[in-house]
Amino acid sequence: AVDLVPAVETLSLKHKNADKSLKAITLELVELLGANLRATAATGARMLTVHRDLCDSAPDFFKALGSAMDSTLTADKGAMLLVTVGVDGDGAGSFLLAGPAHLV
């Protein structure tokens, strides 16, 4: 009989490590995008946009980017953020629109 337990454990560990790496890279991307968007907002831009063709965890990406932009999307600054992810041939995708309550 073949013992598959070690192989499954190894694959599970690799998957867990890949998930951690993906989360770390996503946070780095959010940090860079946030810095660029804040710089754009500082020039007076009112509509900030980001599009990603692919995103394995759009809700996590949206949440992280929205949080990174909280201070820029206040009522006194008046900027709005539109993030779109993964529109395919069928028109399927996700979006986030964030900003001051009176604008969103």
mmCIF file of N, CA and C in Angstrom:
data_model
loop_
_atom_site.group_PDB
_atom_site.id
_atom_site.type_symbol
_atom_site.label_atom_id
_atom_site.label_comp_id
_atom_site.label_asym_id
_atom_site.label_seq_id
_atom_site.Cartn_x
_atom_site.Cartn_y
_atom_site.Cartn_z
ATOM 1 N N ALA A 1 0.846 -1.185 0.000
ATOM 2 C CA ALA A 1 0.000 0.000 0.000
ATOM 3 C C ALA A 1 0.891 1.248 0.000
ATOM 4 N N VAL A 2 0.457 2.233 -0.727
ATOM 5 C CA VAL A 2 1.195 3.482 -0.836
ATOM 6 C C VAL A 2 0.695 4.440 0.234
ATOM 7 N N ASP A 3 1.629 5.037 0.959
ATOM 8 C CA ASP A 3 1.265 6.010 1.996
ATOM 9 C C ASP A 3 1.258 7.407 1.371
ATOM 10 N N LEU A 4 0.065 7.955 1.171
ATOM 11 C CA LEU A 4 -0.086 9.272 0.544
ATOM 12 C C LEU A 4 -0.074 10.421 1.546
ATOM 13 N N VAL A 5 -0.098 10.098 2.817
ATOM 14 C CA VAL A 5 -0.171 11.143 3.843
ATOM 15 C C VAL A 5 0.992 12.127 3.743
ATOM 16 N N PRO A 6 2.243 11.691 3.640
ATOM 17 C CA PRO A 6 3.343 12.666 3.535
ATOM 18 C C PRO A 6 3.210 13.575 2.307
ATOM 19 N N ALA A 7 2.776 13.014 1.180
ATOM 20 C CA ALA A 7 2.616 13.823 -0.030
ATOM 21 C C ALA A 7 1.517 14.858 0.158
ATOM 22 N N VAL A 8 0.409 14.484 0.769
ATOM 23 C CA VAL A 8 -0.696 15.410 1.014
ATOM 24 C C VAL A 8 -0.262 16.495 1.998
ATOM 25 N N GLU A 9 0.468 16.109 3.034
ATOM 26 C CA GLU A 9 0.962 17.089 4.010
ATOM 27 C C GLU A 9 1.897 18.090 3.340
ATOM 28 N N THR A 10 2.776 17.611 2.472
ATOM 29 C CA THR A 10 3.704 18.486 1.751
ATOM 30 C C THR A 10 2.947 19.450 0.857
ATOM 31 N N LEU A 11 1.962 18.944 0.116
ATOM 32 C CA LEU A 11 1.155 19.812 -0.748
ATOM 33 C C LEU A 11 0.373 20.838 0.066
ATOM 34 N N SER A 12 -0.147 20.427 1.196
ATOM 35 C CA SER A 12 -0.895 21.339 2.058
ATOM 36 C C SER A 12 0.005 22.458 2.580
ATOM 37 N N LEU A 13 1.221 22.109 2.974
ATOM 38 C CA LEU A 13 2.170 23.108 3.455
ATOM 39 C C LEU A 13 2.558 24.070 2.335
ATOM 40 N N LYS A 14 2.781 23.553 1.128
ATOM 41 C CA LYS A 14 3.112 24.407 -0.014
ATOM 42 C C LYS A 14 1.961 25.361 -0.319
ATOM 43 N N HIS A 15 0.746 24.870 -0.244
ATOM 44 C CA HIS A 15 -0.435 25.708 -0.498
ATOM 45 C C HIS A 15 -0.533 26.814 0.548
ATOM 46 N N LYS A 16 -0.303 26.473 1.795
ATOM 47 C CA LYS A 16 -0.358 27.460 2.878
ATOM 48 C C LYS A 16 0.714 28.530 2.677
ATOM 49 N N ASN A 17 1.915 28.113 2.305
ATOM 50 C CA ASN A 17 3.009 29.065 2.056
ATOM 51 C C ASN A 17 2.707 29.955 0.854
ATOM 52 N N ALA A 18 2.104 29.388 -0.190
ATOM 53 C CA ALA A 18 1.739 30.175 -1.367
ATOM 54 C C ALA A 18 0.677 31.211 -1.001
ATOM 55 N N ASP A 19 -0.287 30.830 -0.152
ATOM 56 C CA ASP A 19 -1.310 31.775 0.296
ATOM 57 C C ASP A 19 -0.687 32.938 1.067
ATOM 58 N N LYS A 20 0.266 32.636 1.935
ATOM 59 C CA LYS A 20 0.942 33.687 2.694
ATOM 60 C C LYS A 20 1.702 34.626 1.769
ATOM 61 N N SER A 21 2.375 34.048 0.794
ATOM 62 C CA SER A 21 3.123 34.875 -0.166
ATOM 63 C C SER A 21 2.183 35.758 -0.977
ATOM 64 N N LEU A 22 1.054 35.201 -1.407
ATOM 65 C CA LEU A 22 0.077 35.974 -2.169
ATOM 66 C C LEU A 22 -0.462 37.139 -1.345
ATOM 67 N N LYS A 23 -0.757 36.889 -0.088
ATOM 68 C CA LYS A 23 -1.251 37.968 0.783
ATOM 69 C C LYS A 23 -0.200 39.055 0.958
ATOM 70 N N ALA A 24 1.054 38.663 1.142
ATOM 71 C CA ALA A 24 2.130 39.639 1.312
ATOM 72 C C ALA A 24 2.318 40.469 0.049
ATOM 73 N N ILE A 25 2.279 39.827 -1.103
ATOM 74 C CA ILE A 25 2.436 40.554 -2.366
ATOM 75 C C ILE A 25 1.254 41.485 -2.596
ATOM 76 N N THR A 26 0.055 41.035 -2.257
ATOM 77 C CA THR A 26 -1.135 41.877 -2.402
ATOM 78 C C THR A 26 -1.012 43.121 -1.527
ATOM 79 N N LEU A 27 -0.538 42.960 -0.300
ATOM 80 C CA LEU A 27 -0.365 44.113 0.582
ATOM 81 C C LEU A 27 0.691 45.071 0.048
ATOM 82 N N GLU A 28 1.762 44.548 -0.544
ATOM 83 C CA GLU A 28 2.775 45.408 -1.158
ATOM 84 C C GLU A 28 2.191 46.171 -2.336
ATOM 85 N N LEU A 29 1.398 45.487 -3.151
ATOM 86 C CA LEU A 29 0.745 46.135 -4.288
ATOM 87 C C LEU A 29 -0.189 47.236 -3.806
ATOM 88 N N VAL A 30 -0.977 46.944 -2.782
ATOM 89 C CA VAL A 30 -1.902 47.935 -2.224
ATOM 90 C C VAL A 30 -1.140 49.145 -1.699
ATOM 91 N N GLU A 31 -0.018 48.911 -1.046
ATOM 92 C CA GLU A 31 0.792 50.008 -0.516
ATOM 93 C C GLU A 31 1.282 50.918 -1.651
ATOM 94 N N LEU A 32 1.773 50.313 -2.726
ATOM 95 C CA LEU A 32 2.257 51.092 -3.866
ATOM 96 C C LEU A 32 1.120 51.817 -4.585
ATOM 97 N N LEU A 33 0.021 51.111 -4.822
ATOM 98 C CA LEU A 33 -1.132 51.748 -5.458
ATOM 99 C C LEU A 33 -1.661 52.892 -4.604
ATOM 100 N N GLY A 34 -1.743 52.659 -3.300
ATOM 101 C CA GLY A 34 -2.227 53.695 -2.388
ATOM 102 C C GLY A 34 -1.356 54.941 -2.430
ATOM 103 N N ALA A 35 -0.054 54.756 -2.447
ATOM 104 C CA ALA A 35 0.863 55.904 -2.510
ATOM 105 C C ALA A 35 0.660 56.686 -3.803
ATOM 106 N N ASN A 36 0.538 55.975 -4.914
ATOM 107 C CA ASN A 36 0.322 56.644 -6.200
ATOM 108 C C ASN A 36 -1.026 57.362 -6.240
ATOM 109 N N LEU A 37 -2.054 56.720 -5.709
ATOM 110 C CA LEU A 37 -3.387 57.341 -5.706
ATOM 111 C C LEU A 37 -3.429 58.565 -4.794
ATOM 112 N N ARG A 38 -2.779 58.489 -3.640
ATOM 113 C CA ARG A 38 -2.735 59.655 -2.736
ATOM 114 C C ARG A 38 -1.993 60.815 -3.400
ATOM 115 N N ALA A 39 -0.922 60.513 -4.125
ATOM 116 C CA ALA A 39 -0.181 61.558 -4.834
ATOM 117 C C ALA A 39 -1.054 62.180 -5.918
ATOM 118 N N THR A 40 -1.820 61.361 -6.607
ATOM 119 C CA THR A 40 -2.732 61.874 -7.634
ATOM 120 C C THR A 40 -3.801 62.754 -7.002
ATOM 121 N N ALA A 41 -4.344 62.321 -5.881
ATOM 122 C CA ALA A 41 -5.369 63.104 -5.183
ATOM 123 C C ALA A 41 -4.805 64.437 -4.703
ATOM 124 N N ALA A 42 -3.542 64.439 -4.322
ATOM 125 C CA ALA A 42 -2.907 65.669 -3.834
ATOM 126 C C ALA A 42 -2.803 66.721 -4.936
ATOM 127 N N THR A 43 -2.868 66.297 -6.196
ATOM 128 C CA THR A 43 -2.832 67.253 -7.304
ATOM 129 C C THR A 43 -4.210 67.844 -7.590
ATOM 130 N N GLY A 44 -5.222 67.362 -6.845
ATOM 131 C CA GLY A 44 -6.576 67.880 -7.020
ATOM 132 C C GLY A 44 -7.526 66.951 -7.744
ATOM 133 N N ALA A 45 -7.060 65.777 -8.133
ATOM 134 C CA ALA A 45 -7.941 64.815 -8.815
ATOM 135 C C ALA A 45 -9.064 64.395 -7.875
ATOM 136 N N ARG A 46 -10.263 64.345 -8.396
ATOM 137 C CA ARG A 46 -11.428 63.977 -7.587
ATOM 138 C C ARG A 46 -11.857 62.529 -7.794
ATOM 139 N N MET A 47 -11.540 61.951 -8.957
ATOM 140 C CA MET A 47 -11.897 60.558 -9.234
ATOM 141 C C MET A 47 -10.611 59.766 -9.427
ATOM 142 N N LEU A 48 -10.399 58.815 -8.551
ATOM 143 C CA LEU A 48 -9.211 57.963 -8.588
ATOM 144 C C LEU A 48 -9.643 56.590 -9.079
ATOM 145 N N THR A 49 -8.942 56.033 -10.038
ATOM 146 C CA THR A 49 -9.352 54.750 -10.606
ATOM 147 C C THR A 49 -8.205 53.751 -10.629
ATOM 148 N N VAL A 50 -8.581 52.480 -10.453
ATOM 149 C CA VAL A 50 -7.641 51.362 -10.535
ATOM 150 C C VAL A 50 -8.366 50.217 -11.220
ATOM 151 N N HIS A 51 -7.687 49.534 -12.131
ATOM 152 C CA HIS A 51 -8.242 48.327 -12.738
ATOM 153 C C HIS A 51 -7.204 47.218 -12.676
ATOM 154 N N ARG A 52 -7.637 46.045 -12.291
ATOM 155 C CA ARG A 52 -6.792 44.848 -12.303
ATOM 156 C C ARG A 52 -7.494 43.815 -13.164
ATOM 157 N N ASP A 53 -6.792 43.253 -14.143
ATOM 158 C CA ASP A 53 -7.399 42.218 -14.981
ATOM 159 C C ASP A 53 -7.685 40.954 -14.185
ATOM 160 N N LEU A 54 -6.759 40.608 -13.317
ATOM 161 C CA LEU A 54 -6.893 39.390 -12.522
ATOM 162 C C LEU A 54 -6.711 39.714 -11.043
ATOM 163 N N CYS A 55 -7.474 39.028 -10.227
ATOM 164 C CA CYS A 55 -7.334 39.177 -8.774
ATOM 165 C C CYS A 55 -7.979 37.961 -8.133
ATOM 166 N N ASP A 56 -7.180 37.158 -7.443
ATOM 167 C CA ASP A 56 -7.702 35.931 -6.846
ATOM 168 C C ASP A 56 -8.625 36.181 -5.669
ATOM 169 N N SER A 57 -8.453 37.299 -5.003
ATOM 170 C CA SER A 57 -9.288 37.592 -3.831
ATOM 171 C C SER A 57 -9.724 39.055 -3.874
ATOM 172 N N ALA A 58 -10.634 39.349 -4.792
ATOM 173 C CA ALA A 58 -11.087 40.730 -4.974
ATOM 174 C C ALA A 58 -11.595 41.370 -3.685
ATOM 175 N N PRO A 59 -12.407 40.682 -2.859
ATOM 176 C CA PRO A 59 -12.877 41.335 -1.631
ATOM 177 C C PRO A 59 -11.733 41.777 -0.709
ATOM 178 N N ASP A 60 -10.711 40.937 -0.568
ATOM 179 C CA ASP A 60 -9.565 41.296 0.275
ATOM 180 C C ASP A 60 -8.799 42.473 -0.328
ATOM 181 N N PHE A 61 -8.630 42.459 -1.640
ATOM 182 C CA PHE A 61 -7.947 43.543 -2.336
ATOM 183 C C PHE A 61 -8.721 44.848 -2.170
ATOM 184 N N PHE A 62 -10.040 44.795 -2.368
ATOM 185 C CA PHE A 62 -10.881 45.982 -2.206
ATOM 186 C C PHE A 62 -10.773 46.536 -0.788
ATOM 187 N N LYS A 63 -10.889 45.653 0.185
ATOM 188 C CA LYS A 63 -10.851 46.080 1.588
ATOM 189 C C LYS A 63 -9.510 46.732 1.918
ATOM 190 N N ALA A 64 -8.425 46.107 1.504
ATOM 191 C CA ALA A 64 -7.093 46.640 1.808
ATOM 192 C C ALA A 64 -6.868 47.986 1.122
ATOM 193 N N LEU A 65 -7.255 48.097 -0.147
ATOM 194 C CA LEU A 65 -7.043 49.351 -0.868
ATOM 195 C C LEU A 65 -7.948 50.448 -0.314
ATOM 196 N N GLY A 66 -9.182 50.109 -0.015
ATOM 197 C CA GLY A 66 -10.092 51.091 0.587
ATOM 198 C C GLY A 66 -9.558 51.608 1.911
ATOM 199 N N SER A 67 -9.039 50.702 2.734
ATOM 200 C CA SER A 67 -8.465 51.106 4.022
ATOM 201 C C SER A 67 -7.237 51.990 3.836
ATOM 202 N N ALA A 68 -6.420 51.648 2.845
ATOM 203 C CA ALA A 68 -5.219 52.448 2.580
ATOM 204 C C ALA A 68 -5.574 53.852 2.116
ATOM 205 N N MET A 69 -6.777 54.011 1.561
ATOM 206 C CA MET A 69 -7.190 55.299 1.009
ATOM 207 C C MET A 69 -8.141 56.073 1.920
ATOM 208 N N ASP A 70 -8.465 55.531 3.090
ATOM 209 C CA ASP A 70 -9.437 56.167 3.987
ATOM 210 C C ASP A 70 -9.196 57.655 4.202
ATOM 211 N N SER A 71 -7.970 58.039 4.469
ATOM 212 C CA SER A 71 -7.679 59.442 4.776
ATOM 213 C C SER A 71 -7.832 60.350 3.561
ATOM 214 N N THR A 72 -7.796 59.768 2.367
ATOM 215 C CA THR A 72 -7.919 60.551 1.137
ATOM 216 C C THR A 72 -9.377 60.676 0.695
ATOM 217 N N LEU A 73 -10.227 59.792 1.201
ATOM 218 C CA LEU A 73 -11.617 59.748 0.757
ATOM 219 C C LEU A 73 -12.570 60.379 1.764
ATOM 220 N N THR A 74 -12.091 61.368 2.486
ATOM 221 C CA THR A 74 -12.921 62.040 3.489
ATOM 222 C C THR A 74 -13.756 63.145 2.845
ATOM 223 N N ALA A 75 -14.801 63.558 3.528
ATOM 224 C CA ALA A 75 -15.726 64.563 2.993
ATOM 225 C C ALA A 75 -15.016 65.869 2.652
ATOM 226 N N ASP A 76 -14.044 66.270 3.478
ATOM 227 C CA ASP A 76 -13.370 67.544 3.219
ATOM 228 C C ASP A 76 -12.453 67.498 1.996
ATOM 229 N N LYS A 77 -12.017 66.315 1.608
ATOM 230 C CA LYS A 77 -11.142 66.198 0.438
ATOM 231 C C LYS A 77 -11.937 65.913 -0.832
ATOM 232 N N GLY A 78 -13.075 65.251 -0.696
ATOM 233 C CA GLY A 78 -13.982 65.059 -1.820
ATOM 234 C C GLY A 78 -13.538 64.119 -2.918
ATOM 235 N N ALA A 79 -12.529 63.306 -2.684
ATOM 236 C CA ALA A 79 -12.083 62.362 -3.715
ATOM 237 C C ALA A 79 -12.899 61.073 -3.622
ATOM 238 N N MET A 80 -13.058 60.413 -4.768
ATOM 239 C CA MET A 80 -13.733 59.121 -4.833
ATOM 240 C C MET A 80 -12.788 58.111 -5.472
ATOM 241 N N LEU A 81 -12.978 56.847 -5.111
ATOM 242 C CA LEU A 81 -12.141 55.769 -5.615
ATOM 243 C C LEU A 81 -13.016 54.749 -6.329
ATOM 244 N N LEU A 82 -12.682 54.432 -7.582
ATOM 245 C CA LEU A 82 -13.359 53.382 -8.337
ATOM 246 C C LEU A 82 -12.319 52.312 -8.665
ATOM 247 N N VAL A 83 -12.570 51.098 -8.184
ATOM 248 C CA VAL A 83 -11.672 49.972 -8.434
ATOM 249 C C VAL A 83 -12.466 48.901 -9.174
ATOM 250 N N THR A 84 -11.941 48.438 -10.305
ATOM 251 C CA THR A 84 -12.573 47.357 -11.049
ATOM 252 C C THR A 84 -11.600 46.201 -11.158
ATOM 253 N N VAL A 85 -12.167 44.978 -11.144
ATOM 254 C CA VAL A 85 -11.342 43.777 -11.193
ATOM 255 C C VAL A 85 -11.979 42.748 -12.116
ATOM 256 N N GLY A 86 -11.171 42.219 -13.020
ATOM 257 C CA GLY A 86 -11.471 40.997 -13.731
ATOM 258 C C GLY A 86 -12.657 40.964 -14.661
ATOM 259 N N VAL A 87 -12.853 41.943 -15.476
ATOM 260 C CA VAL A 87 -13.930 41.869 -16.450
ATOM 261 C C VAL A 87 -13.508 40.907 -17.557
ATOM 262 N N ASP A 88 -14.341 39.883 -17.792
ATOM 263 C CA ASP A 88 -14.009 38.930 -18.849
ATOM 264 C C ASP A 88 -14.962 39.108 -20.039
ATOM 265 N N GLY A 89 -14.898 38.211 -21.001
ATOM 266 C CA GLY A 89 -15.712 38.300 -22.206
ATOM 267 C C GLY A 89 -17.212 38.311 -21.943
ATOM 268 N N ASP A 90 -17.631 37.741 -20.823
ATOM 269 C CA ASP A 90 -19.054 37.700 -20.487
ATOM 270 C C ASP A 90 -19.496 38.931 -19.719
ATOM 271 N N GLY A 91 -18.573 39.835 -19.439
ATOM 272 C CA GLY A 91 -18.911 41.030 -18.693
ATOM 273 C C GLY A 91 -18.909 40.828 -17.188
ATOM 274 N N ALA A 92 -18.447 39.671 -16.716
ATOM 275 C CA ALA A 92 -18.401 39.414 -15.279
ATOM 276 C C ALA A 92 -17.205 40.122 -14.665
ATOM 277 N N GLY A 93 -17.372 40.664 -13.483
ATOM 278 C CA GLY A 93 -16.293 41.333 -12.787
ATOM 279 C C GLY A 93 -16.801 41.868 -11.465
ATOM 280 N N SER A 94 -15.943 42.572 -10.768
ATOM 281 C CA SER A 94 -16.296 43.170 -9.485
ATOM 282 C C SER A 94 -15.838 44.611 -9.475
ATOM 283 N N PHE A 95 -16.498 45.415 -8.669
ATOM 284 C CA PHE A 95 -16.062 46.792 -8.540
ATOM 285 C C PHE A 95 -16.291 47.292 -7.126
ATOM 286 N N LEU A 96 -15.553 48.343 -6.794
ATOM 287 C CA LEU A 96 -15.691 49.030 -5.518
ATOM 288 C C LEU A 96 -15.761 50.520 -5.834
ATOM 289 N N LEU A 97 -16.739 51.166 -5.266
ATOM 290 C CA LEU A 97 -16.833 52.615 -5.337
ATOM 291 C C LEU A 97 -16.809 53.115 -3.904
ATOM 292 N N ALA A 98 -15.805 53.919 -3.574
ATOM 293 C CA ALA A 98 -15.649 54.402 -2.203
ATOM 294 C C ALA A 98 -15.425 55.896 -2.211
ATOM 295 N N GLY A 99 -15.869 56.540 -1.167
ATOM 296 C CA GLY A 99 -15.690 57.965 -1.024
ATOM 297 C C GLY A 99 -16.586 58.505 0.069
ATOM 298 N N PRO A 100 -16.662 59.808 0.181
ATOM 299 C CA PRO A 100 -17.517 60.424 1.195
ATOM 300 C C PRO A 100 -18.976 60.024 0.978
ATOM 301 N N ALA A 101 -19.706 59.845 2.064
ATOM 302 C CA ALA A 101 -21.092 59.384 1.996
ATOM 303 C C ALA A 101 -21.966 60.243 1.102
ATOM 304 N N HIS A 102 -21.734 61.538 1.095
ATOM 305 C CA HIS A 102 -22.582 62.405 0.286
ATOM 306 C C HIS A 102 -22.319 62.276 -1.216
ATOM 307 N N LEU A 103 -21.236 61.616 -1.594
ATOM 308 C CA LEU A 103 -20.917 61.429 -3.005
ATOM 309 C C LEU A 103 -21.192 60.010 -3.506
ATOM 310 N N VAL A 104 -21.168 59.060 -2.610
ATOM 311 C CA VAL A 104 -21.284 57.658 -3.034
ATOM 312 C C VAL A 104 -22.717 57.211 -2.989
#
